């Protein structure tokens, strides 16, 4: 079992719809959770992070964390074609060093 | 804020050459820097983690003598690919983190595309 698991996709949604991206993790002691977006050929860029149970909203993006169920999700409202990218979930556990990245979910938003 | 600058963006060189890549945190001090490699359409692969003033911690399977990492200051880390060969051609990406507090994110540089002929 991978430490951080994401559906590889591709996930396809129509423009204007809500895209839902999910991530599960195995380390129950994990404390910090991050979502990154990576366009093809580019490096990852931080979208948002969350470390408390519940929801965190930033514009069209909402991160949801459920530590009991060990999953974190990212909702993108009013999806735009420019949101088409690979979304990486990263989890930082009890180890103070590195974060573990999932393999990413590829999202395609169709006009 | 939280800008990480990586240079060069592209490198094309002959087999056997050593290549140095720089990673700088421009507007914050980075306690920890990370080096990743990514092959086309594949996942990010962590190569090593470095803390300022100490030796880098390499991931299993990464040759420390081939990939030399120096983190001499809180704003600069370098990766040197020694005696590069075509199989080292890849996209190398650094990232930096300000501190170890919970919730502190990593910020990525733009990456360096390395092509060894």
PDB file of C-alpha atoms in Angstrom:
ATOM      1  CA  UNK A   1       0.000   0.000   0.000  1.00  0.00           C
ATOM      2  CA  UNK A   2       1.350   3.410  -0.908  1.00  0.00           C
ATOM      3  CA  UNK A   3       1.689   6.003   1.824  1.00  0.00           C
ATOM      4  CA  UNK A   4      -0.330   8.519  -0.172  1.00  0.00           C
ATOM      5  CA  UNK A   5      -2.838   7.336  -2.746  1.00  0.00           C
ATOM      6  CA  UNK A   6      -4.657   9.258  -5.410  1.00  0.00           C
ATOM      7  CA  UNK A   7      -6.749   8.131  -8.345  1.00  0.00           C
ATOM      8  CA  UNK A   8      -4.592   8.668 -11.395  1.00  0.00           C
ATOM      9  CA  UNK A   9      -7.552   9.668 -13.511  1.00  0.00           C
ATOM     10  CA  UNK A  10      -7.958  11.144 -15.913  1.00  0.00           C
ATOM     11  CA  UNK A  11     -10.863  12.943 -14.337  1.00  0.00           C
ATOM     12  CA  UNK A  12     -12.915  14.838 -16.864  1.00  0.00           C
ATOM     13  CA  UNK A  13     -15.496  17.473 -15.962  1.00  0.00           C
ATOM     14  CA  UNK A  14     -17.369  20.045 -18.049  1.00  0.00           C
ATOM     15  CA  UNK A  15     -16.581  23.699 -17.674  1.00  0.00           C
ATOM     16  CA  UNK A  16     -18.452  25.224 -14.760  1.00  0.00           C
ATOM     17  CA  UNK A  17     -18.837  21.945 -12.876  1.00  0.00           C
ATOM     18  CA  UNK A  18     -17.330  20.979  -9.541  1.00  0.00           C
ATOM     19  CA  UNK A  19     -14.216  18.831  -9.716  1.00  0.00           C
ATOM     20  CA  UNK A  20     -13.590  16.588  -6.725  1.00  0.00           C
ATOM     21  CA  UNK A  21     -10.123  15.182  -6.130  1.00  0.00           C
ATOM     22  CA  UNK A  22      -9.419  12.705  -3.376  1.00  0.00           C
ATOM     23  CA  UNK A  23      -6.381  11.542  -1.497  1.00  0.00           C
ATOM     24  CA  UNK A  24      -5.950   8.919   1.218  1.00  0.00           C
ATOM     25  CA  UNK A  25      -2.937   8.434   3.444  1.00  0.00           C
ATOM     26  CA  UNK A  26      -1.687   5.647   5.640  1.00  0.00           C
ATOM     27  CA  UNK A  27       0.168   7.433   8.463  1.00  0.00           C
ATOM     28  CA  UNK A  28      -2.464   8.152  11.100  1.00  0.00           C
ATOM     29  CA  UNK A  29      -0.102  10.598  12.771  1.00  0.00           C
ATOM     30  CA  UNK A  30       0.133  12.848   9.709  1.00  0.00           C
ATOM     31  CA  UNK A  31      -0.227  16.493  10.574  1.00  0.00           C
ATOM     32  CA  UNK A  32      -0.018  18.647   7.461  1.00  0.00           C
ATOM     33  CA  UNK A  33      -1.666  18.236   4.078  1.00  0.00           C
ATOM     34  CA  UNK A  34      -0.972  20.093   0.867  1.00  0.00           C
ATOM     35  CA  UNK A  35      -2.427  20.340  -2.604  1.00  0.00           C
ATOM     36  CA  UNK A  36      -0.237  21.281  -5.555  1.00  0.00           C
ATOM     37  CA  UNK A  37      -1.092  21.817  -9.195  1.00  0.00           C
ATOM     38  CA  UNK A  38       1.344  20.816 -11.908  1.00  0.00           C
ATOM     39  CA  UNK A  39       0.850  21.836 -15.497  1.00  0.00           C
ATOM     40  CA  UNK A  40       2.448  19.637 -18.126  1.00  0.00           C
ATOM     41  CA  UNK A  41       6.150  20.388 -18.391  1.00  0.00           C
ATOM     42  CA  UNK A  42       6.126  22.713 -15.395  1.00  0.00           C
ATOM     43  CA  UNK A  43       6.999  22.392 -11.733  1.00  0.00           C
ATOM     44  CA  UNK A  44       4.358  22.017  -8.997  1.00  0.00           C
ATOM     45  CA  UNK A  45       2.768  25.105  -7.512  1.00  0.00           C
ATOM     46  CA  UNK A  46       1.091  25.259  -4.120  1.00  0.00           C
ATOM     47  CA  UNK A  47      -2.668  25.675  -4.160  1.00  0.00           C
ATOM     48  CA  UNK A  48      -3.431  25.363  -0.480  1.00  0.00           C
ATOM     49  CA  UNK A  49      -2.652  23.518   2.697  1.00  0.00           C
ATOM     50  CA  UNK A  50      -4.721  22.341   5.630  1.00  0.00           C
ATOM     51  CA  UNK A  51      -3.836  20.903   9.006  1.00  0.00           C
ATOM     52  CA  UNK A  52      -7.054  21.007  11.001  1.00  0.00           C
ATOM     53  CA  UNK A  53     -10.085  18.793  10.512  1.00  0.00           C
ATOM     54  CA  UNK A  54     -12.813  20.355   8.453  1.00  0.00           C
ATOM     55  CA  UNK A  55     -12.893  22.604   5.433  1.00  0.00           C
ATOM     56  CA  UNK A  56     -10.634  25.379   4.275  1.00  0.00           C
ATOM     57  CA  UNK A  57     -11.748  27.612   1.448  1.00  0.00           C
ATOM     58  CA  UNK A  58      -9.685  29.822  -0.830  1.00  0.00           C
ATOM     59  CA  UNK A  59     -11.537  31.287  -3.763  1.00  0.00           C
ATOM     60  CA  UNK A  60     -12.836  28.486  -5.955  1.00  0.00           C
ATOM     61  CA  UNK A  61     -10.844  25.885  -4.036  1.00  0.00           C
ATOM     62  CA  UNK A  62     -11.915  24.036  -0.903  1.00  0.00           C
ATOM     63  CA  UNK A  63      -9.739  21.546   0.918  1.00  0.00           C
ATOM     64  CA  UNK A  64     -11.459  19.055   3.203  1.00  0.00           C
ATOM     65  CA  UNK A  65      -9.659  17.037   5.831  1.00  0.00           C
ATOM     66  CA  UNK A  66     -10.955  14.046   7.741  1.00  0.00           C
ATOM     67  CA  UNK A  67      -8.241  12.647   9.967  1.00  0.00           C
ATOM     68  CA  UNK A  68     -10.407   9.875  11.373  1.00  0.00           C
ATOM     69  CA  UNK A  69     -10.969   8.482   7.886  1.00  0.00           C
ATOM     70  CA  UNK A  70      -7.480   9.490   6.747  1.00  0.00           C
ATOM     71  CA  UNK A  71      -8.485  11.326   3.641  1.00  0.00           C
ATOM     72  CA  UNK A  72      -8.127  14.798   2.259  1.00  0.00           C
ATOM     73  CA  UNK A  73      -9.958  16.160  -0.730  1.00  0.00           C
ATOM     74  CA  UNK A  74      -9.842  19.176  -2.994  1.00  0.00           C
ATOM     75  CA  UNK A  75     -12.956  20.650  -4.537  1.00  0.00           C
ATOM     76  CA  UNK A  76     -12.694  23.044  -7.447  1.00  0.00           C
ATOM     77  CA  UNK A  77     -15.881  25.020  -8.045  1.00  0.00           C
ATOM     78  CA  UNK A  78     -16.785  26.544 -11.398  1.00  0.00           C
ATOM     79  CA  UNK A  79     -14.036  24.551 -13.099  1.00  0.00           C
ATOM     80  CA  UNK A  80     -12.280  26.275 -15.972  1.00  0.00           C
ATOM     81  CA  UNK A  81     -10.254  24.821 -18.843  1.00  0.00           C
ATOM     82  CA  UNK A  82      -7.230  26.507 -17.265  1.00  0.00           C
ATOM     83  CA  UNK A  83      -7.672  24.188 -14.271  1.00  0.00           C
ATOM     84  CA  UNK A  84      -6.688  21.252 -16.482  1.00  0.00           C
ATOM     85  CA  UNK A  85      -3.530  19.900 -14.864  1.00  0.00           C
ATOM     86  CA  UNK A  86      -2.234  17.179 -12.585  1.00  0.00           C
ATOM     87  CA  UNK A  87      -3.081  17.711  -8.925  1.00  0.00           C
ATOM     88  CA  UNK A  88      -0.657  16.387  -6.349  1.00  0.00           C
ATOM     89  CA  UNK A  89      -1.554  15.606  -2.774  1.00  0.00           C
ATOM     90  CA  UNK A  90       1.298  15.825  -0.252  1.00  0.00           C
ATOM     91  CA  UNK A  91       1.226  14.614   3.322  1.00  0.00           C
ATOM     92  CA  UNK A  92       3.693  15.438   6.039  1.00  0.00           C
ATOM     93  CA  UNK A  93       3.719  13.000   8.874  1.00  0.00           C
ATOM     94  CA  UNK A  94       5.242  12.757  12.246  1.00  0.00           C
ATOM     95  CA  UNK A  95       8.672  12.835  10.645  1.00  0.00           C
ATOM     96  CA  UNK A  96       9.674  16.483  10.723  1.00  0.00           C
ATOM     97  CA  UNK A  97      11.503  16.169   7.438  1.00  0.00           C
ATOM     98  CA  UNK A  98       9.962  15.367   4.114  1.00  0.00           C
ATOM     99  CA  UNK A  99       6.436  15.300   2.788  1.00  0.00           C
ATOM    100  CA  UNK A 100       5.226  12.303   0.823  1.00  0.00           C
ATOM    101  CA  UNK A 101       3.628  13.058  -2.519  1.00  0.00           C
ATOM    102  CA  UNK A 102       0.939  11.064  -4.234  1.00  0.00           C
ATOM    103  CA  UNK A 103       1.308  10.201  -7.894  1.00  0.00           C
ATOM    104  CA  UNK A 104      -1.253  12.844  -8.830  1.00  0.00           C
ATOM    105  CA  UNK A 105      -4.682  12.992 -10.464  1.00  0.00           C
ATOM    106  CA  UNK A 106      -4.949  14.368 -13.959  1.00  0.00           C
ATOM    107  CA  UNK A 107      -7.916  16.691 -14.389  1.00  0.00           C
ATOM    108  CA  UNK A 108      -9.320  17.762 -17.738  1.00  0.00           C
ATOM    109  CA  UNK A 109     -11.933  20.495 -17.856  1.00  0.00           C
ATOM    110  CA  UNK A 110     -13.770  20.438 -21.166  1.00  0.00           C
ATOM    111  CA  UNK A 111     -15.150  23.692 -22.602  1.00  0.00           C
TER     112      UNK A 111
ATOM    113  CA  UNK B   1       6.023  35.868  -1.310  1.00  0.00           C
ATOM    114  CA  UNK B   2       7.758  32.486  -1.007  1.00  0.00           C
ATOM    115  CA  UNK B   3       9.646  32.612  -4.282  1.00  0.00           C
ATOM    116  CA  UNK B   4      12.153  29.932  -5.163  1.00  0.00           C
ATOM    117  CA  UNK B   5      14.497  30.602  -8.053  1.00  0.00           C
ATOM    118  CA  UNK B   6      16.214  27.763  -9.880  1.00  0.00           C
ATOM    119  CA  UNK B   7      18.943  28.095 -12.500  1.00  0.00           C
ATOM    120  CA  UNK B   8      19.595  27.198 -15.170  1.00  0.00           C
ATOM    121  CA  UNK B   9      16.229  26.372 -16.753  1.00  0.00           C
ATOM    122  CA  UNK B  10      17.757  24.268 -19.503  1.00  0.00           C
ATOM    123  CA  UNK B  11      21.072  22.506 -19.827  1.00  0.00           C
ATOM    124  CA  UNK B  12      22.301  20.543 -22.804  1.00  0.00           C
ATOM    125  CA  UNK B  13      25.754  19.074 -22.502  1.00  0.00           C
ATOM    126  CA  UNK B  14      27.957  16.212 -23.540  1.00  0.00           C
ATOM    127  CA  UNK B  15      28.237  12.925 -21.722  1.00  0.00           C
ATOM    128  CA  UNK B  16      30.846  13.025 -18.975  1.00  0.00           C
ATOM    129  CA  UNK B  17      30.270  16.666 -18.112  1.00  0.00           C
ATOM    130  CA  UNK B  18      29.419  17.761 -14.586  1.00  0.00           C
ATOM    131  CA  UNK B  19      26.441  20.068 -14.249  1.00  0.00           C
ATOM    132  CA  UNK B  20      25.594  22.345 -11.340  1.00  0.00           C
ATOM    133  CA  UNK B  21      22.053  23.489 -10.617  1.00  0.00           C
ATOM    134  CA  UNK B  22      21.331  26.316  -8.168  1.00  0.00           C
ATOM    135  CA  UNK B  23      18.262  26.758  -6.015  1.00  0.00           C
ATOM    136  CA  UNK B  24      17.670  29.994  -4.131  1.00  0.00           C
ATOM    137  CA  UNK B  25      14.915  31.095  -1.792  1.00  0.00           C
ATOM    138  CA  UNK B  26      14.494  34.769  -2.673  1.00  0.00           C
ATOM    139  CA  UNK B  27      12.278  36.158   0.048  1.00  0.00           C
ATOM    140  CA  UNK B  28      12.580  33.725   2.911  1.00  0.00           C
ATOM    141  CA  UNK B  29      15.193  31.672   4.668  1.00  0.00           C
ATOM    142  CA  UNK B  30      14.924  27.978   3.928  1.00  0.00           C
ATOM    143  CA  UNK B  31      15.720  25.637   6.782  1.00  0.00           C
ATOM    144  CA  UNK B  32      15.197  22.672   4.504  1.00  0.00           C
ATOM    145  CA  UNK B  33      15.550  22.194   0.762  1.00  0.00           C
ATOM    146  CA  UNK B  34      14.543  19.226  -1.324  1.00  0.00           C
ATOM    147  CA  UNK B  35      15.689  17.934  -4.696  1.00  0.00           C
ATOM    148  CA  UNK B  36      13.378  15.973  -6.962  1.00  0.00           C
ATOM    149  CA  UNK B  37      13.675  14.327 -10.343  1.00  0.00           C
ATOM    150  CA  UNK B  38      10.788  13.726 -12.698  1.00  0.00           C
ATOM    151  CA  UNK B  39      10.762  11.735 -15.906  1.00  0.00           C
ATOM    152  CA  UNK B  40       8.126  12.486 -18.562  1.00  0.00           C
ATOM    153  CA  UNK B  41       4.615  11.543 -17.473  1.00  0.00           C
ATOM    154  CA  UNK B  42       5.932  10.071 -14.235  1.00  0.00           C
ATOM    155  CA  UNK B  43       5.655  11.026 -10.579  1.00  0.00           C
ATOM    156  CA  UNK B  44       7.927  13.297  -8.643  1.00  0.00           C
ATOM    157  CA  UNK B  45      10.788  11.328  -7.169  1.00  0.00           C
ATOM    158  CA  UNK B  46      12.506  12.726  -4.097  1.00  0.00           C
ATOM    159  CA  UNK B  47      16.266  12.464  -4.404  1.00  0.00           C
ATOM    160  CA  UNK B  48      17.468  14.078  -1.218  1.00  0.00           C
ATOM    161  CA  UNK B  49      16.654  16.400   1.646  1.00  0.00           C
ATOM    162  CA  UNK B  50      19.158  18.957   2.838  1.00  0.00           C
ATOM    163  CA  UNK B  51      19.333  21.150   5.895  1.00  0.00           C
ATOM    164  CA  UNK B  52      21.526  24.219   6.027  1.00  0.00           C
ATOM    165  CA  UNK B  53      24.977  23.445   7.271  1.00  0.00           C
ATOM    166  CA  UNK B  54      24.609  19.688   7.403  1.00  0.00           C
ATOM    167  CA  UNK B  55      24.977  16.762   5.036  1.00  0.00           C
ATOM    168  CA  UNK B  56      22.097  15.899   2.769  1.00  0.00           C
ATOM    169  CA  UNK B  57      19.951  12.849   3.413  1.00  0.00           C
ATOM    170  CA  UNK B  58      19.635  10.812   0.238  1.00  0.00           C
ATOM    171  CA  UNK B  59      16.731   8.569  -0.646  1.00  0.00           C
ATOM    172  CA  UNK B  60      17.366   4.902  -1.183  1.00  0.00           C
ATOM    173  CA  UNK B  61      18.862   4.184  -4.568  1.00  0.00           C
ATOM    174  CA  UNK B  62      20.192   7.695  -5.147  1.00  0.00           C
ATOM    175  CA  UNK B  63      23.967   7.778  -5.534  1.00  0.00           C
ATOM    176  CA  UNK B  64      25.347  10.434  -3.244  1.00  0.00           C
ATOM    177  CA  UNK B  65      28.670  10.520  -5.072  1.00  0.00           C
ATOM    178  CA  UNK B  66      26.937  11.195  -8.354  1.00  0.00           C
ATOM    179  CA  UNK B  67      24.438  13.761  -7.105  1.00  0.00           C
ATOM    180  CA  UNK B  68      26.348  16.146  -4.868  1.00  0.00           C
ATOM    181  CA  UNK B  69      24.203  18.444  -2.777  1.00  0.00           C
ATOM    182  CA  UNK B  70      25.450  21.482  -0.919  1.00  0.00           C
ATOM    183  CA  UNK B  71      23.253  23.639   1.304  1.00  0.00           C
ATOM    184  CA  UNK B  72      25.774  26.197   2.441  1.00  0.00           C
ATOM    185  CA  UNK B  73      23.384  28.958   3.428  1.00  0.00           C
ATOM    186  CA  UNK B  74      19.763  29.465   4.365  1.00  0.00           C
ATOM    187  CA  UNK B  75      18.996  30.737   0.881  1.00  0.00           C
ATOM    188  CA  UNK B  76      21.078  28.575  -1.430  1.00  0.00           C
ATOM    189  CA  UNK B  77      21.355  24.898  -2.236  1.00  0.00           C
ATOM    190  CA  UNK B  78      23.147  23.377  -5.190  1.00  0.00           C
ATOM    191  CA  UNK B  79      22.875  20.027  -6.925  1.00  0.00           C
ATOM    192  CA  UNK B  80      25.843  18.880  -8.987  1.00  0.00           C
ATOM    193  CA  UNK B  81      25.345  15.971 -11.346  1.00  0.00           C
ATOM    194  CA  UNK B  82      28.842  14.577 -11.738  1.00  0.00           C
ATOM    195  CA  UNK B  83      29.980  12.857 -14.934  1.00  0.00           C
ATOM    196  CA  UNK B  84      26.481  13.018 -16.358  1.00  0.00           C
ATOM    197  CA  UNK B  85      25.311  10.377 -18.823  1.00  0.00           C
ATOM    198  CA  UNK B  86      22.261  10.198 -21.088  1.00  0.00           C
ATOM    199  CA  UNK B  87      20.287   8.260 -18.469  1.00  0.00           C
ATOM    200  CA  UNK B  88      20.623  11.275 -16.157  1.00  0.00           C
ATOM    201  CA  UNK B  89      18.576  13.350 -18.577  1.00  0.00           C
ATOM    202  CA  UNK B  90      15.499  14.429 -16.671  1.00  0.00           C
ATOM    203  CA  UNK B  91      13.598  17.330 -15.136  1.00  0.00           C
ATOM    204  CA  UNK B  92      15.230  18.317 -11.835  1.00  0.00           C
ATOM    205  CA  UNK B  93      13.168  20.391  -9.424  1.00  0.00           C
ATOM    206  CA  UNK B  94      14.142  21.906  -6.107  1.00  0.00           C
ATOM    207  CA  UNK B  95      11.853  23.057  -3.355  1.00  0.00           C
ATOM    208  CA  UNK B  96      12.382  24.965  -0.141  1.00  0.00           C
ATOM    209  CA  UNK B  97      10.627  25.144   3.202  1.00  0.00           C
ATOM    210  CA  UNK B  98      11.017  27.928   5.729  1.00  0.00           C
ATOM    211  CA  UNK B  99      10.798  25.846   8.884  1.00  0.00           C
ATOM    212  CA  UNK B 100       9.562  22.567  10.324  1.00  0.00           C
ATOM    213  CA  UNK B 101       6.356  23.874  11.911  1.00  0.00           C
ATOM    214  CA  UNK B 102       3.139  22.041  11.117  1.00  0.00           C
ATOM    215  CA  UNK B 103       1.452  23.366   8.020  1.00  0.00           C
ATOM    216  CA  UNK B 104       4.585  24.915   6.570  1.00  0.00           C
ATOM    217  CA  UNK B 105       4.517  24.177   2.827  1.00  0.00           C
ATOM    218  CA  UNK B 106       7.274  23.469   0.369  1.00  0.00           C
ATOM    219  CA  UNK B 107       7.669  25.985  -2.451  1.00  0.00           C
ATOM    220  CA  UNK B 108       9.033  24.772  -5.755  1.00  0.00           C
ATOM    221  CA  UNK B 109      11.462  26.288  -8.188  1.00  0.00           C
ATOM    222  CA  UNK B 110      10.672  26.268 -11.900  1.00  0.00           C
ATOM    223  CA  UNK B 111      12.859  23.236 -12.516  1.00  0.00           C
ATOM    224  CA  UNK B 112      15.865  22.488 -14.690  1.00  0.00           C
ATOM    225  CA  UNK B 113      15.550  20.404 -17.797  1.00  0.00           C
ATOM    226  CA  UNK B 114      18.786  18.468 -18.246  1.00  0.00           C
ATOM    227  CA  UNK B 115      19.649  16.800 -21.536  1.00  0.00           C
ATOM    228  CA  UNK B 116      22.841  14.788 -21.828  1.00  0.00           C
ATOM    229  CA  UNK B 117      23.942  13.995 -25.346  1.00  0.00           C
TER     230      UNK B 117
END
